[in-house]
C-alpha positions as protocol buffer text, in pm:
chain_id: "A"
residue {
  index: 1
  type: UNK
  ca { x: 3060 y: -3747 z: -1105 }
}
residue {
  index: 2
  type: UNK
  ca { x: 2698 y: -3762 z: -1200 }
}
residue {
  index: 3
  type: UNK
  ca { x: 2396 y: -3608 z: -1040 }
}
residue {
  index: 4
  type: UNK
  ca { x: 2049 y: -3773 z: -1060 }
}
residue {
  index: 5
  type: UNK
  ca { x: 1843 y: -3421 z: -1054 }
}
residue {
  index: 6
  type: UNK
  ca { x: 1476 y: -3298 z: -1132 }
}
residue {
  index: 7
  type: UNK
  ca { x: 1458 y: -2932 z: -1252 }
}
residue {
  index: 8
  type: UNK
  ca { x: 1177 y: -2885 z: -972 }
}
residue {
  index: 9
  type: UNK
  ca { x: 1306 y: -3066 z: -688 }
}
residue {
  index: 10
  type: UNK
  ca { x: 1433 y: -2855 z: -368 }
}
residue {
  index: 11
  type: UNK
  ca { x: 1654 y: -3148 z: -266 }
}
residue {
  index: 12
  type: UNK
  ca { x: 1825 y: -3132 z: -571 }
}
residue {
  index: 13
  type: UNK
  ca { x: 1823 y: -2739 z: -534 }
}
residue {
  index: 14
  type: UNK
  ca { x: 2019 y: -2767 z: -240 }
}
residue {
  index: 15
  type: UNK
  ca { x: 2302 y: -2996 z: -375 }
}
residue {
  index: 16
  type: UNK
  ca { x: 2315 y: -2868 z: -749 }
}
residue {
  index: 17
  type: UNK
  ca { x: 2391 y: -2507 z: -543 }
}
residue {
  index: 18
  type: UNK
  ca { x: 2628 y: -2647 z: -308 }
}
residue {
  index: 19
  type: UNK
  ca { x: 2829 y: -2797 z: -601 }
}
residue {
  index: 20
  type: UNK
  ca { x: 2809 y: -2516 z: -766 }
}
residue {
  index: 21
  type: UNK
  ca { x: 2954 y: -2302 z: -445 }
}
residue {
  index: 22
  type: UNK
  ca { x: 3246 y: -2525 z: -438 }
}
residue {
  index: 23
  type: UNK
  ca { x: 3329 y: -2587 z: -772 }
}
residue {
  index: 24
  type: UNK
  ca { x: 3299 y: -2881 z: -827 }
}
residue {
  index: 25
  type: UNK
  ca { x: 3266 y: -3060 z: -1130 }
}
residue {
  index: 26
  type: UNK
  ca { x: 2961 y: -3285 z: -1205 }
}
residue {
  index: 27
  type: UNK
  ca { x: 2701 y: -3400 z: -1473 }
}
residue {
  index: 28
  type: UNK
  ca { x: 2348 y: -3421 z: -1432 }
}
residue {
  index: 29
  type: UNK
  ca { x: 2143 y: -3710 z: -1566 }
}
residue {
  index: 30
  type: UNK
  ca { x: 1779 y: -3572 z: -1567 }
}
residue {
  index: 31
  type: UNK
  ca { x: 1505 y: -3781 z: -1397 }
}
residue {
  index: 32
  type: UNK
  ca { x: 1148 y: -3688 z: -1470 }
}
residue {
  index: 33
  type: UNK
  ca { x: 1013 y: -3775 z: -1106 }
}
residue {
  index: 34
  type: UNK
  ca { x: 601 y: -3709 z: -1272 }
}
residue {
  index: 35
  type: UNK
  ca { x: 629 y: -3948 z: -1538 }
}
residue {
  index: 36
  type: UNK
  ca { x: 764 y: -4206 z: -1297 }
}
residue {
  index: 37
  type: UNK
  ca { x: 1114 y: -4229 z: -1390 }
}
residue {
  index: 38
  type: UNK
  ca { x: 1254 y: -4246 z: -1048 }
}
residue {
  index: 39
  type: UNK
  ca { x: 1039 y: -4627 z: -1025 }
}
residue {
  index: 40
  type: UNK
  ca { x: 1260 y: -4806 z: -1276 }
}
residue {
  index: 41
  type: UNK
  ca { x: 1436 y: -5089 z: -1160 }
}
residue {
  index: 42
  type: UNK
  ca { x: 1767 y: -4927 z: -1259 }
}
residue {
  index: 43
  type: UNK
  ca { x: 1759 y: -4605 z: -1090 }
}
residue {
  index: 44
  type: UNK
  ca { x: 1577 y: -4834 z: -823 }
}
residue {
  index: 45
  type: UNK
  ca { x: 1883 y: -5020 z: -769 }
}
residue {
  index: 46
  type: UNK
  ca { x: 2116 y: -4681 z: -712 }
}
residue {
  index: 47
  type: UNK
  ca { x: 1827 y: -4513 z: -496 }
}
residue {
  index: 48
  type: UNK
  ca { x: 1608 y: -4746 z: -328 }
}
residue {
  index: 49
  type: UNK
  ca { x: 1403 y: -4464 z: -179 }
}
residue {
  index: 50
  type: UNK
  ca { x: 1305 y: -4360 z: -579 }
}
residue {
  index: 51
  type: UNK
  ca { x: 1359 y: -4039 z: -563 }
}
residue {
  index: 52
  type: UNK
  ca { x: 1617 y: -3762 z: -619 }
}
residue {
  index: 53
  type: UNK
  ca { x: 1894 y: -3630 z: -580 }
}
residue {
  index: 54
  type: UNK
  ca { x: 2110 y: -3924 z: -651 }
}
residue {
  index: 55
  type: UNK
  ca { x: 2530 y: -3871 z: -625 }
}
residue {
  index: 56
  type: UNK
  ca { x: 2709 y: -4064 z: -790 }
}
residue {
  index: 57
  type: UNK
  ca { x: 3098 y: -4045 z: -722 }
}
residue {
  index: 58
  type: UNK
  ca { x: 3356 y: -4154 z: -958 }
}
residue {
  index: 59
  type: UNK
  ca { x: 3439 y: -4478 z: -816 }
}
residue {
  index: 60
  type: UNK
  ca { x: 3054 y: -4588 z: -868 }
}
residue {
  index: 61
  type: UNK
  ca { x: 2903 y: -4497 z: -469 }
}
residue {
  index: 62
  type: UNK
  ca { x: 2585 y: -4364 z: -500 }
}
residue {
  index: 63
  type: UNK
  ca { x: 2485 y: -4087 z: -215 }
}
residue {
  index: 64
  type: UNK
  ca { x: 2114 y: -4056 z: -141 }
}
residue {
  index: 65
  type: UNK
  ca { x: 1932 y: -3802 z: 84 }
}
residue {
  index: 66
  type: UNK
  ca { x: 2029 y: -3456 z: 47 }
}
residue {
  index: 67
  type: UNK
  ca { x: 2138 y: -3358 z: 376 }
}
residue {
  index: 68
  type: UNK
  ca { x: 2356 y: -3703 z: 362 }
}
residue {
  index: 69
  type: UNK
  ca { x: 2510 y: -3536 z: 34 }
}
residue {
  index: 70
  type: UNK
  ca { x: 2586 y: -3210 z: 165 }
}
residue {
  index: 71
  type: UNK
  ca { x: 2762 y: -3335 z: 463 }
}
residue {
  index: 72
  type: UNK
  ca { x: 3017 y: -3528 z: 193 }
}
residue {
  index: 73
  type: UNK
  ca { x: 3030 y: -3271 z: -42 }
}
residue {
  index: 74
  type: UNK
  ca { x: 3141 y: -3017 z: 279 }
}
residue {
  index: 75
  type: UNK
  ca { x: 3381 y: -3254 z: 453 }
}
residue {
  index: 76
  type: UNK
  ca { x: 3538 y: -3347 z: 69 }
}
residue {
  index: 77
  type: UNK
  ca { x: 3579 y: -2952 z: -56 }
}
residue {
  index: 78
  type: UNK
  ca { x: 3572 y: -2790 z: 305 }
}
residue {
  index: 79
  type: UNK
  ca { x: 3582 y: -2427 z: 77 }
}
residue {
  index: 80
  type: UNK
  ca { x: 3413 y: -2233 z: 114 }
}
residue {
  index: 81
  type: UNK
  ca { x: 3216 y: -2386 z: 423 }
}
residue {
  index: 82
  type: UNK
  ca { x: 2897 y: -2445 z: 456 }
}
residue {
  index: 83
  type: UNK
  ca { x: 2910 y: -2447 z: 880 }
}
residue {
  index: 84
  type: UNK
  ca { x: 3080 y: -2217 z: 1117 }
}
residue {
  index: 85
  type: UNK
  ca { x: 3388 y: -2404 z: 1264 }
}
residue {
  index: 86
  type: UNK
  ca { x: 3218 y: -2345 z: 1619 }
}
residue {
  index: 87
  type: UNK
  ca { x: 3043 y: -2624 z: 1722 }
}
residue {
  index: 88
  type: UNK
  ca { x: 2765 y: -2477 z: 1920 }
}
residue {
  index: 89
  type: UNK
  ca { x: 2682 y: -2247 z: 1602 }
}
residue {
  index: 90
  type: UNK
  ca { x: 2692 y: -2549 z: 1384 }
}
residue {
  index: 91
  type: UNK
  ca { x: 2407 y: -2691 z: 1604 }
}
residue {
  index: 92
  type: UNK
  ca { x: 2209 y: -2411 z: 1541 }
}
residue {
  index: 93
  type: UNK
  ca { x: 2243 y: -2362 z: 1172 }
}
residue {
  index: 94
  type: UNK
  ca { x: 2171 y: -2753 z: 1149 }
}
residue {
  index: 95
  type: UNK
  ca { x: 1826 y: -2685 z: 1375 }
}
residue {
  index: 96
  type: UNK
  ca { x: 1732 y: -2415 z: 1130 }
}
residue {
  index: 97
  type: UNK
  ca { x: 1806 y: -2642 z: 822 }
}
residue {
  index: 98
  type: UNK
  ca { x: 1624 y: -2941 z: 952 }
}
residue {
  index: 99
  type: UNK
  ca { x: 1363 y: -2722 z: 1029 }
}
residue {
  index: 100
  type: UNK
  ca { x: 1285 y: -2696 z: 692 }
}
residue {
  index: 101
  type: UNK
  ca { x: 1449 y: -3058 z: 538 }
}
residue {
  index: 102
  type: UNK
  ca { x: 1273 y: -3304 z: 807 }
}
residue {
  index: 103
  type: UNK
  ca { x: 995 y: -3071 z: 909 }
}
residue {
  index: 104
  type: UNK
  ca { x: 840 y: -2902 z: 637 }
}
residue {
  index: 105
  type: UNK
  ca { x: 954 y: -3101 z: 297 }
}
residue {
  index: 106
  type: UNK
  ca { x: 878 y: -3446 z: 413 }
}
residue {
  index: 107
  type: UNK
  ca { x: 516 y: -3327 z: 414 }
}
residue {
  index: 108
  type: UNK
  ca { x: 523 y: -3114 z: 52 }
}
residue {
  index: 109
  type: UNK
  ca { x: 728 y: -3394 z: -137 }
}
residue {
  index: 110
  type: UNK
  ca { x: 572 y: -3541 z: -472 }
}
residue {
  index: 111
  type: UNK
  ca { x: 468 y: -3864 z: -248 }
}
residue {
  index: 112
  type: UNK
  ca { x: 263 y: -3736 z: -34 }
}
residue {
  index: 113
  type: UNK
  ca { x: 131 y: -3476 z: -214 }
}
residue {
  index: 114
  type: UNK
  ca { x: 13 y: -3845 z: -483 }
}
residue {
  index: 115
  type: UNK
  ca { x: -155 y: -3970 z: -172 }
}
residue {
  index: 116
  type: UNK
  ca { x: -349 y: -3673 z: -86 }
}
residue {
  index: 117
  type: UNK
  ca { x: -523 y: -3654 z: -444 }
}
residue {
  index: 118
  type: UNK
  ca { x: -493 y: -4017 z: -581 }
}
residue {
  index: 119
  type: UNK
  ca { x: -556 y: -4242 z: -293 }
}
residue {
  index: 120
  type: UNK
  ca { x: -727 y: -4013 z: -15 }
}
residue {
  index: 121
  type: UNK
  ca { x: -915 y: -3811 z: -291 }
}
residue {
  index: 122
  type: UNK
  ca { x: -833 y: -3471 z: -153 }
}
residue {
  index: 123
  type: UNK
  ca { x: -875 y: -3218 z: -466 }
}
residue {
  index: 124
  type: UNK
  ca { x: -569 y: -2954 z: -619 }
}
residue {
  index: 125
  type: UNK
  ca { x: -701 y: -2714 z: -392 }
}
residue {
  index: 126
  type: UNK
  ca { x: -728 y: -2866 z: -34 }
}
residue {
  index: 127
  type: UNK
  ca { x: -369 y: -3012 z: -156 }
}
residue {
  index: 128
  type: UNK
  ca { x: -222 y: -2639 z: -197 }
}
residue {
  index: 129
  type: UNK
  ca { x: -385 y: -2566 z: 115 }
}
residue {
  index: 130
  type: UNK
  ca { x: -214 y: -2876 z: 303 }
}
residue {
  index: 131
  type: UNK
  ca { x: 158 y: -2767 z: 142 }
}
residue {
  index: 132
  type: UNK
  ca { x: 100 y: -2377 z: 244 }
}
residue {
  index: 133
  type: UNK
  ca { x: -54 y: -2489 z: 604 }
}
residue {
  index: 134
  type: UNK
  ca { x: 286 y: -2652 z: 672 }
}
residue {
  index: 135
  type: UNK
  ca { x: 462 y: -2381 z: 498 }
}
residue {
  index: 136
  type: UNK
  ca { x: 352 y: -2106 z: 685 }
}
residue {
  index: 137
  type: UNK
  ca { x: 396 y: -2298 z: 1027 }
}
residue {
  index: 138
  type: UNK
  ca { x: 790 y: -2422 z: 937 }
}
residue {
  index: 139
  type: UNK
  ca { x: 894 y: -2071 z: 822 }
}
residue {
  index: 140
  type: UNK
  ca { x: 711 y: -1924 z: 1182 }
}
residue {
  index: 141
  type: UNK
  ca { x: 994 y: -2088 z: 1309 }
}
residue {
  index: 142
  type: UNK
  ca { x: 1286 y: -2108 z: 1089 }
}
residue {
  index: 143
  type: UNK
  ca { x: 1239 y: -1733 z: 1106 }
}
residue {
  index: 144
  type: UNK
  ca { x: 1267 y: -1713 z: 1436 }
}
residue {
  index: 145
  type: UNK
  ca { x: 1572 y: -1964 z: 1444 }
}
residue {
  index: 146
  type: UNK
  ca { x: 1810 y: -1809 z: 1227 }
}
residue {
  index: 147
  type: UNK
  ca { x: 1993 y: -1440 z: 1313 }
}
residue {
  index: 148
  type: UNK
  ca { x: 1763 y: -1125 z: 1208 }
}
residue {
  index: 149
  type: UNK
  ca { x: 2006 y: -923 z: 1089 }
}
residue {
  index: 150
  type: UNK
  ca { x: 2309 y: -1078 z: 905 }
}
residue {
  index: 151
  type: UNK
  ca { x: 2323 y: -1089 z: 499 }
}
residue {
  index: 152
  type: UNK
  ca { x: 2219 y: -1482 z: 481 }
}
residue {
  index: 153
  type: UNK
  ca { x: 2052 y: -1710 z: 762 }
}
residue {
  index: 154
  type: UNK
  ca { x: 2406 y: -1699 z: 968 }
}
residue {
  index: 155
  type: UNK
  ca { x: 2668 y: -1464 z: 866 }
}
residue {
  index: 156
  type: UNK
  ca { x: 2799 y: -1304 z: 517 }
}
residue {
  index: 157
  type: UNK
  ca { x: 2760 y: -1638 z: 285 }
}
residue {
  index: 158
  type: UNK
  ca { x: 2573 y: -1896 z: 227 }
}
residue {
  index: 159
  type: UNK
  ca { x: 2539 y: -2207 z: 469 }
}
residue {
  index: 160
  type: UNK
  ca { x: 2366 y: -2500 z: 496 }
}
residue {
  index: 161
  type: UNK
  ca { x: 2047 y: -2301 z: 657 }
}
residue {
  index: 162
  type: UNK
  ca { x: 2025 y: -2111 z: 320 }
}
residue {
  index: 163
  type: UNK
  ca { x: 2028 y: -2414 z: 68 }
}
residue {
  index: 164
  type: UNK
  ca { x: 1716 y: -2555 z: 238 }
}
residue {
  index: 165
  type: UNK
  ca { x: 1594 y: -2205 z: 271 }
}
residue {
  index: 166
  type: UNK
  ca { x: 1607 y: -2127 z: -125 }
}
residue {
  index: 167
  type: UNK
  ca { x: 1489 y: -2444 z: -230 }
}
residue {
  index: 168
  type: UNK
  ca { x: 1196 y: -2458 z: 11 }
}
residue {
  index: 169
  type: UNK
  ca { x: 1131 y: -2077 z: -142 }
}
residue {
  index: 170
  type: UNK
  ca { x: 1108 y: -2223 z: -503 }
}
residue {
  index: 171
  type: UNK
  ca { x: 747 y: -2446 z: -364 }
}
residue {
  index: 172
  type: UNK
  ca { x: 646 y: -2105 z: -127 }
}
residue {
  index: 173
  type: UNK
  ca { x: 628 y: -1909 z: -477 }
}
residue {
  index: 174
  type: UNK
  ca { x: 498 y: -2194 z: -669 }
}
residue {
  index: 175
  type: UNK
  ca { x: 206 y: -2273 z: -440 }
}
residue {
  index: 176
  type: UNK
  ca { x: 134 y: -1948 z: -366 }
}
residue {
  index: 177
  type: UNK
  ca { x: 210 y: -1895 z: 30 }
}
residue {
  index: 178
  type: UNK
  ca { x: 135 y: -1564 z: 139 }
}
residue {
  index: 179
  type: UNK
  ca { x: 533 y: -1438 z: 210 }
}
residue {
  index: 180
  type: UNK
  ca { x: 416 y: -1131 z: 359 }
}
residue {
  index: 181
  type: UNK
  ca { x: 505 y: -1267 z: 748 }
}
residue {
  index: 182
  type: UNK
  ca { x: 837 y: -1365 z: 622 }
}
residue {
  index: 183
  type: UNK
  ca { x: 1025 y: -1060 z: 453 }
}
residue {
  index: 184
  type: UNK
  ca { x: 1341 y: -1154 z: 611 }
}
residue {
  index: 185
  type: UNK
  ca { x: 1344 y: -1529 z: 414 }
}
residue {
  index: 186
  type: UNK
  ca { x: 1227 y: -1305 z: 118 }
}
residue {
  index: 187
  type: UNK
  ca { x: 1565 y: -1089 z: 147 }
}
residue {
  index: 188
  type: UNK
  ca { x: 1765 y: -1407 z: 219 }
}
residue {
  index: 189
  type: UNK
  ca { x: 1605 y: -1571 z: -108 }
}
residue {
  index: 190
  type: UNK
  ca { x: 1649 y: -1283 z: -365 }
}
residue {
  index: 191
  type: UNK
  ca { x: 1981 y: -1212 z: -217 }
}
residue {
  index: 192
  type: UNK
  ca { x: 2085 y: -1578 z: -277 }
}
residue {
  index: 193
  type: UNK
  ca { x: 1945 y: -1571 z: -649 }
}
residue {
  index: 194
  type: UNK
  ca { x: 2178 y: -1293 z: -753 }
}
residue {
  index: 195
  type: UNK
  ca { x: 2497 y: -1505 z: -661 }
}
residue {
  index: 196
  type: UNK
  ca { x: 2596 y: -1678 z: -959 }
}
residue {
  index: 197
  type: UNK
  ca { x: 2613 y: -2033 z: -837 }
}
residue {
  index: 198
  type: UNK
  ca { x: 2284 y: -1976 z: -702 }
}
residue {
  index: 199
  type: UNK
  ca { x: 2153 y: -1913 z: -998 }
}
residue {
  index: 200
  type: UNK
  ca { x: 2231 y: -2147 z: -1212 }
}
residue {
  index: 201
  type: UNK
  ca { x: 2153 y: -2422 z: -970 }
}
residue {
  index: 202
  type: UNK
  ca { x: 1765 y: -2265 z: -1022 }
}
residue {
  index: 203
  type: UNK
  ca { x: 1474 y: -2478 z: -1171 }
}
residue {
  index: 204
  type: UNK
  ca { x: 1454 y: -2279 z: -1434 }
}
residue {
  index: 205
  type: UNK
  ca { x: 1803 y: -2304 z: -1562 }
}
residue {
  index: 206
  type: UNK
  ca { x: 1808 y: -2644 z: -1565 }
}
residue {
  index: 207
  type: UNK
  ca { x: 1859 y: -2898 z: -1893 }
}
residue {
  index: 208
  type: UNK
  ca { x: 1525 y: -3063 z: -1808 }
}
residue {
  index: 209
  type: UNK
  ca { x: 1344 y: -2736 z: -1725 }
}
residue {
  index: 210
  type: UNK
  ca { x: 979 y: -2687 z: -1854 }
}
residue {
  index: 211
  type: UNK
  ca { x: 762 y: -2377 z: -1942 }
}
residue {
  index: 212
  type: UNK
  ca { x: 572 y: -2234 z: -1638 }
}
């Protein structure tokens, strides 16, 4: 099983983690999403959207989308779960995670972001401004949506809340977003880093990783 990953990419965060928490075998084939890499017509053909991550099972079927990923990789190795087996509380974890994977990322992703400078002519800093705006607004409320007093988002491990959670963190620190408002994501996030499969699904301990 190969994954199409970018060291910097929170979607590919969130599944290289997830693999990781299960145990599950897999190979990553690094795609270097600034130089263009994700545009060639033959990672074009296994991801029509261009960009990462990009499963790739065994038998040749390509996943796309994250969230689309994690919902095979969960129902495929059910241990340990990302979900509570209670529907209602499934509901809510999935409004906290799409809080952050349809509300805020769509709007910080490496496309937009292109558009802003290249063809709108916005400079670095009004784009930093733009990623934190709708940083600070989508953790208002993911803070609010998830429990204030459990060990991670929902309960004692990590769910599905958390993977978009720690990968959205990895942009928050890059960019710069004041994190004062939101100690309890900062608890969530440094507890998550010191669990081994965390960890080495990180940017920086991945084979493409670059000096920051």
């Amino acid at each position: 099983m190969k994954l199409y990953s970018y060291w910097r990419s929170t979607t590919s965060v969130r599944v290289r983690i997830a693999l990781n928490l299960k145990g599950v075998d897999y190979e990553i084939e690094t795609i270097d999403l600034p130089k263009g890499e994700q545009k060639a017509d033959s990672y074009a053909a296994l991801n029509p959207m261009k960009g990462v991550p990009t499963l790739v099972l065994d038998d040749g079927t390509a996943l796309t989308q994250s969230m689309a990923i994690l919902d095979y990789i969960d129902t495929v190795w059910p241990e340990p779960p990302l979900y509570p087996a209670n529907p209602k509380e499934r509901a809510l974890v999935d409004a906290a995670a799409h809080a952050i994977a349809l509300d805020i990322h769509p709007v910080n992703n490496l496309k937009v972001l292109g558009y802003l400078k290249g063809t709108l002519g916005h400079s670095q800093d009004e784009t930093v401004d733009w990623m934190c705006h709708w940083m600070n607004e989508g953790f208002t409320a993911f803070q609010q949506l998830i429990r204030p007093d459990t060990p991670f988002c929902f309960g004692d491990s990590i769910g599905m809340a958390d993977l978009c959670l720690v990968g959205q963190m990895v942009n928050a620190r890059r960019w710069g977003l004041d994190l004062t408002p939101f100690q309890r994501l900062v608890e969530i996030d440094d507890r998550a880093r010191e669990i081994d499969a965390a960890q080495r699904g990180m940017p920086e301990n991945q084979p493409d990783a670059q000096p920051t």
